[in-house]
Amino acid sequence: MAEVKAAKVNKKDDVVSNTNQKEDHDWTAAKAFYENLGSKKRPRPPKPQNAVTIAVSSRTLFNMVKERQFYEDKGLEKYVAYQLEHENEPLMPGAAFPFVKVVMTVNARLRELYPDSEELFDVVLMTNNHAQVGVRLINSINHYNLTIERFCMTGGKSPIGYLKAYLTNLYLSNDSEKVKEAIEEGFAAATMFNVEKEVQLHNNQLRIAFDGDAVLFSDESEQIVKEHGLDKFFEHEKDFENKPLAQGPLKCFLEALGKLQRKFYAKNERMDCPIRTYLVTARSAASSGARALKTLRSWGLEIDEALFLAGAPKGPLLEKIRPHIFFDDQMFHIEGAQQLGTIAAHVPYGIGQKYNKGKLKEESPKK
C-alpha cells in the first residue's frame, strides 16, 4: 500500500513538473518572439507570475465620458457602431493615464538595472467593453506609446471573475460596484473619478499616497471612533500600541511596491528610487501614530514619508506631494483632494462607508 501511495505521489510530482516545464517553454518562445520583432520592437511584457499586475478599466485609462453618454442615450448596438466609425480617433487620457504612463518609466529604469528580470509592472486593460470596440482601444494605446499587451474584454459581463486568472495586484475602475465586488473577492481595488483640474505631475517618479485605517490597515480603529468617539479611540490605541493592526485591502499592493523598491535599493539607488510612497493619515502622531508605524514595521514594510494630520484637511498636503494616485476610504477626503487637483481613488471598505457619502460616486451602467 505504501508503495502504491508513493507511486501516486511521484506521478503527481511528474505531472506538476511537466506542466511547469511546458509553461517555461511557452514563455521562452514568447520572449524570443518579442526580442526578434526588429527595430520597432516594443518592450516585452513580463512573466505574469513575477510581475506587479495593474488591471485598469478602459474608462479609467481613457476619458470616455462622451462615449458612455452615447451608450446611455443610444443603446449598445449604436454605441458599438459609433466606436467602429471613430476607431482611428485616439481617446483622450483619463484619470489613471498619468499613473500608467509613469509605470512605464519605472519599468524602463528596472530594465536598465536588471536586463533579464521579470519583476516589473504589467498593465492589463480590464474592460466589459465588447471586442468590436477593441481596435479603438488598441489604436489609442499605440497612439500614446503605452506598453499594454494583455487585454480582457468581457462583452458586457463583469470582469471581476478574471482578476485571479490575471494574477492582479491592483484593480482600478470607474464602477464602484465592480470595485466593491473585487474587494470582497480579496483584491486591492479602488474607484477612480474623472479629473476636472489638470496638475503637472512628476514624470520620472511614481508617487502613491495611502490613507491608513481601512486602506492599508483594517477598520478596527475606525470602528472605535465611529461608535465610541475620539477619547475612547486614543485610549484604545495606547493600550494596543504594540499589537499590529490587521491588514486592509491595499496592504498587499504596498507590499508589491516594496518588492520593486528593494530592487533599486540593492543597486544603491535608494535616494534616486523612481517609486515613492506616502502615508497620509488623519491620525495624530503623539496620540495614535506609533501603532500605525509599528504595524508597518511588523509587516516588514517601509513607507517613504509619513504625514500625521491630526484631523486637518489632507488636500493641501496632497497638493504639495502631487501623487499619481491617492487612496482613501472616506469620500469627503477624496472630494477635498480632488478640489485641489489630486488624482484620488476611493476604497469602499469598512465602517466608514456608512458615513459621509460623497457626491462623486457613479452608478453602474444600466443594463
Short mmCIF file of C-alpha atoms in Angstrom, two decimals:
data_model
loop_
_atom_site.label_atom_id
_atom_site.label_comp_id
_atom_site.label_asym_id
_atom_site.label_seq_id
_atom_site.Cartn_x
_atom_site.Cartn_y
_atom_site.Cartn_z
CA MET A 1 0.00 0.00 0.00
CA ALA A 2 2.81 2.37 0.90
CA GLU A 3 4.49 1.67 -2.44
CA VAL A 4 1.26 2.40 -4.33
CA LYS A 5 0.81 5.66 -2.41
CA ALA A 6 4.40 6.67 -3.12
CA ALA A 7 3.93 5.88 -6.79
CA LYS A 8 0.85 8.13 -6.92
CA VAL A 9 2.77 10.97 -5.26
CA ASN A 10 5.66 10.56 -7.70
CA LYS A 11 3.22 10.55 -10.62
CA LYS A 12 1.60 13.76 -9.35
CA ASP A 13 5.01 15.38 -8.94
CA ASP A 14 5.88 14.37 -12.51
CA VAL A 15 2.66 15.98 -13.81
CA VAL A 16 3.38 19.24 -11.93
CA SER A 17 6.98 19.21 -13.16
CA ASN A 18 5.89 18.63 -16.77
CA THR A 19 3.29 21.44 -16.52
CA ASN A 20 5.88 23.86 -15.18
CA GLN A 21 8.35 22.85 -17.89
CA LYS A 22 5.68 23.44 -20.57
CA GLU A 23 4.87 26.90 -19.13
CA ASP A 24 8.56 27.81 -19.08
CA HIS A 25 8.94 26.58 -22.66
CA ASP A 26 5.92 28.62 -23.80
CA TRP A 27 7.21 31.72 -22.05
CA THR A 28 10.69 31.28 -23.56
CA ALA A 29 9.09 31.13 -27.01
CA ALA A 30 7.03 34.28 -26.34
CA LYS A 31 10.12 36.06 -25.04
CA ALA A 32 12.06 35.13 -28.18
CA PHE A 33 9.20 36.43 -30.34
CA TYR A 34 9.33 39.89 -28.74
CA GLU A 35 13.12 40.02 -28.89
CA ASN A 36 13.02 39.35 -32.64
CA LEU A 37 10.47 41.99 -33.61
CA GLY A 38 13.17 44.19 -35.11
CA SER A 39 13.99 47.87 -34.79
CA LYS A 40 10.40 48.82 -33.90
CA LYS A 41 10.09 46.20 -31.21
CA ARG A 42 8.09 47.02 -28.10
CA PRO A 43 9.25 46.15 -24.60
CA ARG A 44 8.09 42.60 -23.94
CA PRO A 45 5.58 42.10 -21.13
CA PRO A 46 6.94 40.37 -18.02
CA LYS A 47 6.05 36.86 -16.97
CA PRO A 48 2.75 37.21 -15.05
CA GLN A 49 3.94 35.14 -12.08
CA ASN A 50 6.74 37.65 -11.40
CA ALA A 51 5.01 40.91 -12.34
CA VAL A 52 3.15 43.51 -10.30
CA THR A 53 -0.08 43.48 -12.31
CA ILE A 54 -2.28 46.58 -12.54
CA ALA A 55 -5.70 45.97 -14.08
CA VAL A 56 -7.32 49.19 -15.33
CA SER A 57 -10.71 49.67 -16.91
CA SER A 58 -10.96 51.47 -20.24
CA ARG A 59 -12.85 54.35 -18.60
CA THR A 60 -10.09 54.96 -16.06
CA LEU A 61 -7.28 54.78 -18.59
CA PHE A 62 -9.14 56.99 -21.08
CA ASN A 63 -11.72 59.74 -20.72
CA MET A 64 -14.81 58.11 -22.19
CA VAL A 65 -17.49 60.37 -20.73
CA LYS A 66 -18.83 61.23 -24.19
CA GLU A 67 -18.80 57.57 -25.25
CA ARG A 68 -20.60 56.47 -22.09
CA GLN A 69 -23.28 59.12 -22.60
CA PHE A 70 -23.71 57.91 -26.18
CA TYR A 71 -24.20 54.36 -24.86
CA GLU A 72 -26.74 55.54 -22.27
CA ASP A 73 -28.70 57.55 -24.87
CA LYS A 74 -28.49 55.32 -27.95
CA GLY A 75 -28.03 51.76 -26.66
CA LEU A 76 -25.44 49.07 -27.23
CA GLU A 77 -25.70 48.48 -30.98
CA LYS A 78 -25.37 52.15 -31.92
CA TYR A 79 -22.58 52.53 -29.34
CA VAL A 80 -20.57 49.75 -30.99
CA ALA A 81 -21.20 51.25 -34.44
CA TYR A 82 -20.07 54.66 -33.15
CA GLN A 83 -16.82 53.18 -31.80
CA LEU A 84 -16.15 51.40 -35.09
CA GLU A 85 -16.75 54.64 -37.00
CA HIS A 86 -14.29 56.53 -34.76
CA GLU A 87 -11.75 53.78 -34.19
CA ASN A 88 -8.92 55.80 -35.74
CA GLU A 89 -9.51 58.72 -33.35
CA PRO A 90 -7.43 58.33 -30.16
CA LEU A 91 -9.36 58.57 -26.92
CA MET A 92 -8.36 61.33 -24.51
CA PRO A 93 -6.32 60.41 -21.39
CA GLY A 94 -8.31 59.51 -18.28
CA ALA A 95 -7.66 59.63 -14.53
CA ALA A 96 -5.37 56.57 -14.50
CA PHE A 97 -3.39 57.63 -17.57
CA PRO A 98 -0.58 59.52 -15.72
CA PHE A 99 -0.23 56.60 -13.30
CA VAL A 100 0.09 54.08 -16.15
CA LYS A 101 2.47 56.35 -18.09
CA VAL A 102 4.93 56.72 -15.21
CA VAL A 103 4.72 52.97 -14.52
CA MET A 104 6.27 52.51 -17.97
CA THR A 105 9.10 54.84 -16.91
CA VAL A 106 9.74 52.76 -13.79
CA ASN A 107 9.88 49.63 -15.94
CA ALA A 108 12.48 51.26 -18.20
CA ARG A 109 14.66 52.00 -15.15
CA LEU A 110 14.27 48.44 -13.89
CA ARG A 111 15.27 47.04 -17.28
CA GLU A 112 18.41 49.19 -17.27
CA LEU A 113 19.45 47.78 -13.89
CA TYR A 114 18.17 44.23 -14.41
CA PRO A 115 18.04 43.45 -18.15
CA ASP A 116 16.79 39.88 -17.66
CA SER A 117 14.47 40.45 -14.71
CA GLU A 118 10.76 39.68 -14.96
CA GLU A 119 9.93 41.64 -11.78
CA LEU A 120 8.26 44.61 -13.48
CA PHE A 121 4.91 46.35 -13.62
CA ASP A 122 2.46 44.81 -16.07
CA VAL A 123 -0.67 46.76 -17.03
CA VAL A 124 -3.74 44.84 -18.16
CA LEU A 125 -6.73 46.52 -19.79
CA MET A 126 -9.71 45.01 -17.96
CA THR A 127 -12.99 46.16 -19.51
CA ASN A 128 -16.56 45.00 -20.02
CA ASN A 129 -16.49 46.60 -23.47
CA HIS A 130 -17.27 44.39 -26.44
CA ALA A 131 -14.44 43.06 -28.56
CA GLN A 132 -15.64 45.17 -31.51
CA VAL A 133 -14.50 48.23 -29.57
CA GLY A 134 -11.04 46.71 -29.11
CA VAL A 135 -9.50 48.26 -32.21
CA ARG A 136 -10.13 51.80 -30.98
CA LEU A 137 -8.66 50.93 -27.59
CA ILE A 138 -5.60 49.35 -29.23
CA ASN A 139 -5.16 52.35 -31.54
CA SER A 140 -5.36 54.71 -28.57
CA ILE A 141 -2.81 52.69 -26.60
CA ASN A 142 -0.44 52.68 -29.56
CA HIS A 143 -1.00 56.40 -30.14
CA TYR A 144 0.30 57.15 -26.64
CA ASN A 145 3.04 54.50 -26.89
CA LEU A 146 1.81 52.56 -23.86
CA THR A 147 3.03 49.02 -23.29
CA ILE A 148 -0.24 47.20 -22.68
CA GLU A 149 -0.30 43.80 -24.32
CA ARG A 150 -2.79 41.89 -22.20
CA PHE A 151 -6.49 42.66 -22.63
CA CYS A 152 -9.64 41.30 -21.03
CA MET A 153 -12.82 42.34 -22.87
CA THR A 154 -15.92 40.70 -21.43
CA GLY A 155 -18.71 41.90 -23.72
CA GLY A 156 -20.93 43.45 -21.09
CA LYS A 157 -20.21 40.94 -18.32
CA SER A 158 -18.37 41.78 -15.12
CA PRO A 159 -14.61 41.22 -15.49
CA ILE A 160 -14.07 40.59 -11.76
CA GLY A 161 -14.04 36.82 -12.21
CA TYR A 162 -10.90 37.16 -14.33
CA LEU A 163 -8.82 39.12 -11.79
CA LYS A 164 -7.42 35.96 -10.21
CA ALA A 165 -6.51 34.43 -13.56
CA TYR A 166 -4.59 37.58 -14.46
CA LEU A 167 -2.76 37.48 -11.08
CA THR A 168 -3.97 41.02 -10.36
CA ASN A 169 -2.26 43.12 -7.66
CA LEU A 170 -4.45 46.23 -8.11
CA TYR A 171 -7.72 46.86 -9.92
CA LEU A 172 -8.79 50.40 -10.88
CA SER A 173 -12.24 51.15 -12.26
CA ASN A 174 -14.85 53.93 -12.55
CA ASP A 175 -17.55 51.49 -11.47
CA SER A 176 -17.91 51.46 -7.67
CA GLU A 177 -19.99 48.28 -7.69
CA LYS A 178 -17.29 46.34 -9.53
CA VAL A 179 -14.67 47.73 -7.14
CA LYS A 180 -16.72 46.57 -4.14
CA GLU A 181 -17.03 43.15 -5.75
CA ALA A 182 -13.26 42.99 -6.28
CA ILE A 183 -12.52 43.93 -2.65
CA GLU A 184 -14.98 41.30 -1.43
CA GLU A 185 -13.05 38.79 -3.52
CA GLY A 186 -9.85 39.81 -1.73
CA PHE A 187 -8.24 42.09 -4.34
CA ALA A 188 -6.77 45.54 -3.83
CA ALA A 189 -9.13 47.83 -5.71
CA ALA A 190 -10.32 51.43 -5.86
CA THR A 191 -12.81 53.62 -7.69
CA MET A 192 -11.32 56.40 -9.77
CA PHE A 193 -13.08 59.60 -10.82
CA ASN A 194 -12.62 61.89 -13.78
CA VAL A 195 -10.21 64.74 -13.08
CA GLU A 196 -11.51 68.27 -13.62
CA LYS A 197 -8.36 70.21 -12.74
CA GLU A 198 -5.14 69.35 -14.58
CA VAL A 199 -1.97 69.35 -12.46
CA GLN A 200 1.61 68.84 -13.59
CA LEU A 201 2.84 65.53 -12.13
CA HIS A 202 6.33 64.09 -11.79
CA ASN A 203 7.30 62.27 -14.98
CA ASN A 204 10.15 60.15 -13.62
CA GLN A 205 8.95 59.11 -10.17
CA LEU A 206 5.81 57.16 -9.35
CA ARG A 207 4.23 58.75 -6.28
CA ILE A 208 1.50 56.87 -4.43
CA ALA A 209 -0.21 58.13 -1.28
CA PHE A 210 -2.21 55.91 1.07
CA ASP A 211 -4.60 56.64 3.88
CA GLY A 212 -4.01 54.33 6.84
CA ASP A 213 -7.16 52.98 8.51
CA ALA A 214 -9.48 50.99 6.23
CA VAL A 215 -6.93 51.28 3.38
CA LEU A 216 -3.54 49.89 4.44
CA PHE A 217 -4.91 48.75 7.81
CA SER A 218 -8.25 47.22 8.81
CA ASP A 219 -11.09 49.43 10.01
CA GLU A 220 -10.69 48.22 13.61
CA SER A 221 -9.69 51.65 14.92
CA GLU A 222 -12.18 53.41 12.64
CA GLN A 223 -14.96 51.42 14.31
CA ILE A 224 -13.85 52.70 17.73
CA VAL A 225 -14.00 56.31 16.50
CA LYS A 226 -17.43 55.94 14.89
CA GLU A 227 -19.03 54.01 17.74
CA HIS A 228 -17.33 55.40 20.87
CA GLY A 229 -15.68 58.73 19.93
CA LEU A 230 -12.13 60.07 19.84
CA ASP A 231 -11.35 59.78 23.56
CA LYS A 232 -12.05 56.06 23.51
CA PHE A 233 -10.06 55.75 20.28
CA PHE A 234 -6.95 57.36 21.81
CA GLU A 235 -7.27 55.14 24.87
CA HIS A 236 -7.65 52.05 22.69
CA GLU A 237 -4.62 52.90 20.52
CA LYS A 238 -2.47 53.49 23.60
CA ASP A 239 -3.49 50.16 25.13
CA PHE A 240 -2.85 48.27 21.88
CA GLU A 241 0.17 50.24 20.63
CA ASN A 242 2.31 47.11 20.36
CA LYS A 243 -0.39 44.95 18.76
CA PRO A 244 -0.23 45.21 14.94
CA LEU A 245 -3.41 46.22 13.18
CA ALA A 246 -4.94 43.69 10.82
CA GLN A 247 -4.26 44.28 7.15
CA GLY A 248 -6.53 46.40 4.99
CA PRO A 249 -7.43 45.93 1.32
CA LEU A 250 -4.36 47.75 -0.09
CA LYS A 251 -1.66 46.30 2.17
CA CYS A 252 -0.80 43.70 -0.47
CA PHE A 253 -0.30 46.44 -3.09
CA LEU A 254 2.11 48.35 -0.82
CA GLU A 255 3.91 45.04 -0.34
CA ALA A 256 4.23 44.62 -4.12
CA LEU A 257 5.58 48.17 -4.47
CA GLY A 258 8.11 47.45 -1.73
CA LYS A 259 9.37 44.44 -3.65
CA LEU A 260 10.21 46.65 -6.64
CA GLN A 261 11.66 49.42 -4.46
CA ARG A 262 14.12 46.99 -2.88
CA LYS A 263 15.48 46.17 -6.34
CA PHE A 264 16.60 49.80 -6.62
CA TYR A 265 17.95 49.82 -3.07
CA ALA A 266 20.08 46.77 -3.91
CA LYS A 267 21.78 48.88 -6.61
CA ASN A 268 22.41 51.80 -4.22
CA GLU A 269 19.53 53.73 -5.83
CA ARG A 270 17.54 54.44 -2.65
CA MET A 271 17.90 58.24 -2.97
CA ASP A 272 17.04 58.10 -6.66
CA CYS A 273 14.32 55.44 -6.49
CA PRO A 274 11.56 56.07 -9.07
CA ILE A 275 8.88 54.78 -6.66
CA ARG A 276 7.94 56.85 -3.61
CA THR A 277 5.21 56.01 -1.10
CA TYR A 278 3.37 58.22 1.39
CA LEU A 279 1.18 57.55 4.41
CA VAL A 280 -1.28 60.46 4.68
CA THR A 281 -3.45 59.86 7.72
CA ALA A 282 -5.87 61.80 9.90
CA ARG A 283 -4.28 60.13 12.95
CA SER A 284 -2.39 62.24 15.48
CA ALA A 285 1.30 61.37 15.74
CA ALA A 286 1.74 61.51 19.52
CA SER A 287 -1.65 60.02 20.39
CA SER A 288 -2.06 57.24 17.84
CA GLY A 289 0.76 57.36 15.29
CA ALA A 290 3.05 54.81 16.89
CA ARG A 291 0.68 51.91 16.31
CA ALA A 292 0.47 52.66 12.59
CA LEU A 293 4.25 52.78 12.19
CA LYS A 294 4.79 49.70 14.35
CA THR A 295 2.23 47.81 12.27
CA LEU A 296 4.13 48.57 9.07
CA ARG A 297 7.35 47.52 10.78
CA SER A 298 5.79 44.23 11.90
CA TRP A 299 4.87 43.53 8.27
CA GLY A 300 8.43 44.20 7.14
CA LEU A 301 7.24 47.14 5.02
CA GLU A 302 8.61 50.64 4.65
CA ILE A 303 6.85 53.90 3.83
CA ASP A 304 8.96 56.74 2.47
CA GLU A 305 7.04 59.58 4.10
CA ALA A 306 4.51 59.50 6.96
CA LEU A 307 2.27 62.54 7.39
CA PHE A 308 0.07 62.65 10.51
CA LEU A 309 -2.54 65.41 10.19
CA ALA A 310 -4.49 65.12 13.47
CA GLY A 311 -7.77 65.62 11.62
CA ALA A 312 -6.62 68.53 9.43
CA PRO A 313 -7.63 68.51 5.72
CA LYS A 314 -5.48 66.30 3.51
CA GLY A 315 -5.90 68.32 0.32
CA PRO A 316 -3.19 70.95 0.92
CA LEU A 317 -0.56 68.30 1.77
CA LEU A 318 -1.52 66.22 -1.25
CA GLU A 319 -1.32 69.31 -3.45
CA LYS A 320 2.31 69.60 -2.37
CA ILE A 321 3.07 65.86 -2.88
CA ARG A 322 1.26 65.67 -6.24
CA PRO A 323 0.78 61.89 -6.19
CA HIS A 324 -0.21 59.99 -9.29
CA ILE A 325 -2.89 58.40 -7.13
CA PHE A 326 -4.16 58.88 -3.56
CA PHE A 327 -6.17 56.11 -1.89
CA ASP A 328 -8.70 56.88 0.86
CA ASP A 329 -11.82 55.21 2.24
CA GLN A 330 -13.64 58.48 3.07
CA MET A 331 -15.39 60.29 0.26
CA PHE A 332 -15.02 63.73 1.86
CA HIS A 333 -11.23 63.28 1.80
CA ILE A 334 -11.45 62.21 -1.86
CA GLU A 335 -13.52 65.25 -2.79
CA GLY A 336 -11.32 67.64 -0.80
CA ALA A 337 -8.23 66.29 -2.52
CA GLN A 338 -9.80 66.50 -5.97
CA GLN A 339 -10.78 70.13 -5.49
CA LEU A 340 -7.05 70.92 -5.27
CA GLY A 341 -6.17 68.81 -8.29
CA THR A 342 -5.14 65.49 -6.71
CA ILE A 343 -5.98 62.29 -8.57
CA ALA A 344 -7.83 60.35 -5.86
CA ALA A 345 -9.31 56.86 -5.68
CA HIS A 346 -11.96 55.66 -3.27
CA VAL A 347 -11.50 52.36 -1.40
CA PRO A 348 -15.04 51.22 -0.47
CA TYR A 349 -14.13 49.26 2.63
CA GLY A 350 -15.00 49.34 6.32
CA ILE A 351 -17.43 51.09 8.63
CA GLY A 352 -16.68 54.49 7.12
CA GLN A 353 -18.88 53.61 4.13
CA LYS A 354 -21.93 54.21 6.34
CA TYR A 355 -20.94 57.84 6.82
CA ASN A 356 -20.13 60.88 4.67
CA LYS A 357 -21.29 59.52 1.36
CA GLY A 358 -19.88 61.76 -1.35
CA LYS A 359 -21.24 63.34 -4.48
CA LEU A 360 -18.82 61.68 -6.89
CA LYS A 361 -19.98 58.07 -6.73
CA GLU A 362 -21.17 56.76 -10.05
CA GLU A 363 -23.88 54.20 -10.53
CA SER A 364 -23.25 51.08 -12.61
CA PRO A 365 -24.36 51.47 -16.24
CA LYS A 366 -27.93 50.45 -16.87
CA LYS A 367 -28.40 47.02 -18.30
#
